[in-house]
Every structure is written in C-alpha cells, then in structure tokens.
mmCIF file of C-alpha atoms in Angstrom:
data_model
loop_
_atom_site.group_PDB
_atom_site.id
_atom_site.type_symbol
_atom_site.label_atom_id
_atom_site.label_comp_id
_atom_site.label_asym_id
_atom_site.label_seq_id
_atom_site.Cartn_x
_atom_site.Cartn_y
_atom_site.Cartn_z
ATOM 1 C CA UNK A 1 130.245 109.936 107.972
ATOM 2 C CA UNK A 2 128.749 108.191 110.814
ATOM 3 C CA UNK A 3 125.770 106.852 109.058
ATOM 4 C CA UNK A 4 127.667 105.628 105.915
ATOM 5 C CA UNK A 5 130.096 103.626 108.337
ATOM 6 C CA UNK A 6 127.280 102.217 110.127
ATOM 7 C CA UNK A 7 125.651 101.250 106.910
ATOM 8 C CA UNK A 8 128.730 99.647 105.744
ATOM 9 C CA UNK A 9 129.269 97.859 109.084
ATOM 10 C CA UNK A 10 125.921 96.219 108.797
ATOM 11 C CA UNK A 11 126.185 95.176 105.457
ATOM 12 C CA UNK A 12 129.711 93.877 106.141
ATOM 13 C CA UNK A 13 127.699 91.820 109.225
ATOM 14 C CA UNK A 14 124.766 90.825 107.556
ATOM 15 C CA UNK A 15 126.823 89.513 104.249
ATOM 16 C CA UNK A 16 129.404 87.556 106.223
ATOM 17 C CA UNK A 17 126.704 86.018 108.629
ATOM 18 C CA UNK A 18 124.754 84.592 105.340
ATOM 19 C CA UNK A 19 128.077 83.761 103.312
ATOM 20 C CA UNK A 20 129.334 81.821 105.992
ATOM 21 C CA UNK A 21 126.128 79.799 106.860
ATOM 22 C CA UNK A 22 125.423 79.142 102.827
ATOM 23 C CA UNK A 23 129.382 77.975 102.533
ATOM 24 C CA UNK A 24 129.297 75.857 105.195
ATOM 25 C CA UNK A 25 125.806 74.194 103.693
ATOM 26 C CA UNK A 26 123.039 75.716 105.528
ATOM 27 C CA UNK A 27 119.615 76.331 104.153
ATOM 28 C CA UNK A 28 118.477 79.401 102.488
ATOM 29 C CA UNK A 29 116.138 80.379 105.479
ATOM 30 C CA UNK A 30 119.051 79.432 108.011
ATOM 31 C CA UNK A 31 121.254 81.455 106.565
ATOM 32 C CA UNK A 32 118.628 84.396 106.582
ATOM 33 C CA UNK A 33 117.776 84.249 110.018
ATOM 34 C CA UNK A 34 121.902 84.125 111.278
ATOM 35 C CA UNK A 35 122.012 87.877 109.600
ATOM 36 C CA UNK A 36 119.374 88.646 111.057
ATOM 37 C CA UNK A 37 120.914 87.668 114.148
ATOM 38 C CA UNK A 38 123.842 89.407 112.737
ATOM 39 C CA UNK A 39 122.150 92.776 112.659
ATOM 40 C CA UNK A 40 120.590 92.812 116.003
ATOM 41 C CA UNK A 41 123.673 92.293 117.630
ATOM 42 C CA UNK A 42 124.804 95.722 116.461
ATOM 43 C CA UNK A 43 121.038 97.156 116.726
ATOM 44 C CA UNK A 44 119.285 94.933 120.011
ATOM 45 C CA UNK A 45 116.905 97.491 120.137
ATOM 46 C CA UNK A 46 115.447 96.641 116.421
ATOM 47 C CA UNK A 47 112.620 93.917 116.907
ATOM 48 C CA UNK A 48 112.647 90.932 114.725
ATOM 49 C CA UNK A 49 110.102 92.157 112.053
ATOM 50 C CA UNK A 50 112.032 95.230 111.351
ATOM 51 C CA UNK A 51 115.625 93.630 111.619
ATOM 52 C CA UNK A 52 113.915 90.858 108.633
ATOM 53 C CA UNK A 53 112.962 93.538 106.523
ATOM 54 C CA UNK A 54 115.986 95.676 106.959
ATOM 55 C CA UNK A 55 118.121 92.661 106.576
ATOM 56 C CA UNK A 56 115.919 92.090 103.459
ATOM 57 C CA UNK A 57 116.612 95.327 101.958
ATOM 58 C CA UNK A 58 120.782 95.599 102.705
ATOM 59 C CA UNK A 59 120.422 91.591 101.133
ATOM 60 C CA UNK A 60 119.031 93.130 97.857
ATOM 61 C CA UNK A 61 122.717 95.420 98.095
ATOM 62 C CA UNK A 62 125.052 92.627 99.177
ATOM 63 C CA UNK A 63 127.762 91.569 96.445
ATOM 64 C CA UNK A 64 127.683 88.273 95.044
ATOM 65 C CA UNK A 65 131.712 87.764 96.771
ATOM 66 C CA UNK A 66 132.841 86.122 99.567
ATOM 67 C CA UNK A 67 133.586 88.302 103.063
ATOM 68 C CA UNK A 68 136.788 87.431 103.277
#
C-alpha cells in the first residue's frame, strides 16, 4: 500500500506544481522544472536527471484537471 500512496503523492505534487505555474502564466519549461522541484522535495536524494525523467514519465499519467 505504501508504494501506491507514494505514487499517488507524487503525482498529486508533480500535477499541482505544473497546474499552478501554467494557470498563473508560466512557460511550458517553467512549469516543468517547478515539478521537478516538486518531486525532489519528497525524494532529495533523486538527482536532477532522474527526477526530469521520472517527472517526465508520472507527466505522461497526469489528468488533464485542475488540483484543486
């Protein structure tokens, strides 16, 4: 159960870091790199290339709603 509620935490994280920076009018890229940002926070030992790619792959599962 553990893994599944981590997954859904980071998803959760990574979708509401890029919703909010898109809403608000920030770049593509921007937006990227805050859930990124969003994702180490809960995992500071992943480096930045994995935490891209990772954030990359739970992007490719987010769903097109708002996190609110």
């Amino acid at each position: 159960m553990t893994d599944y509620m981590t997954y859904e935490g980071d998803l959760r994280a990574v979708a509401c870091a890029y919703i909010e920076q898109r809403e608000s009018g920030s770049l593509d890229y921007t937006a990227f790199l805050a859930a990124i940002s969003a994702y180490r926070e809960r995992h500071p030992d992943t480096n930045n290339s994995d935490a891209a790619q990772i954030v990359s792959d739970l992007m490719q599962e987010m769903p097109r709603a708002s996190c609110y």
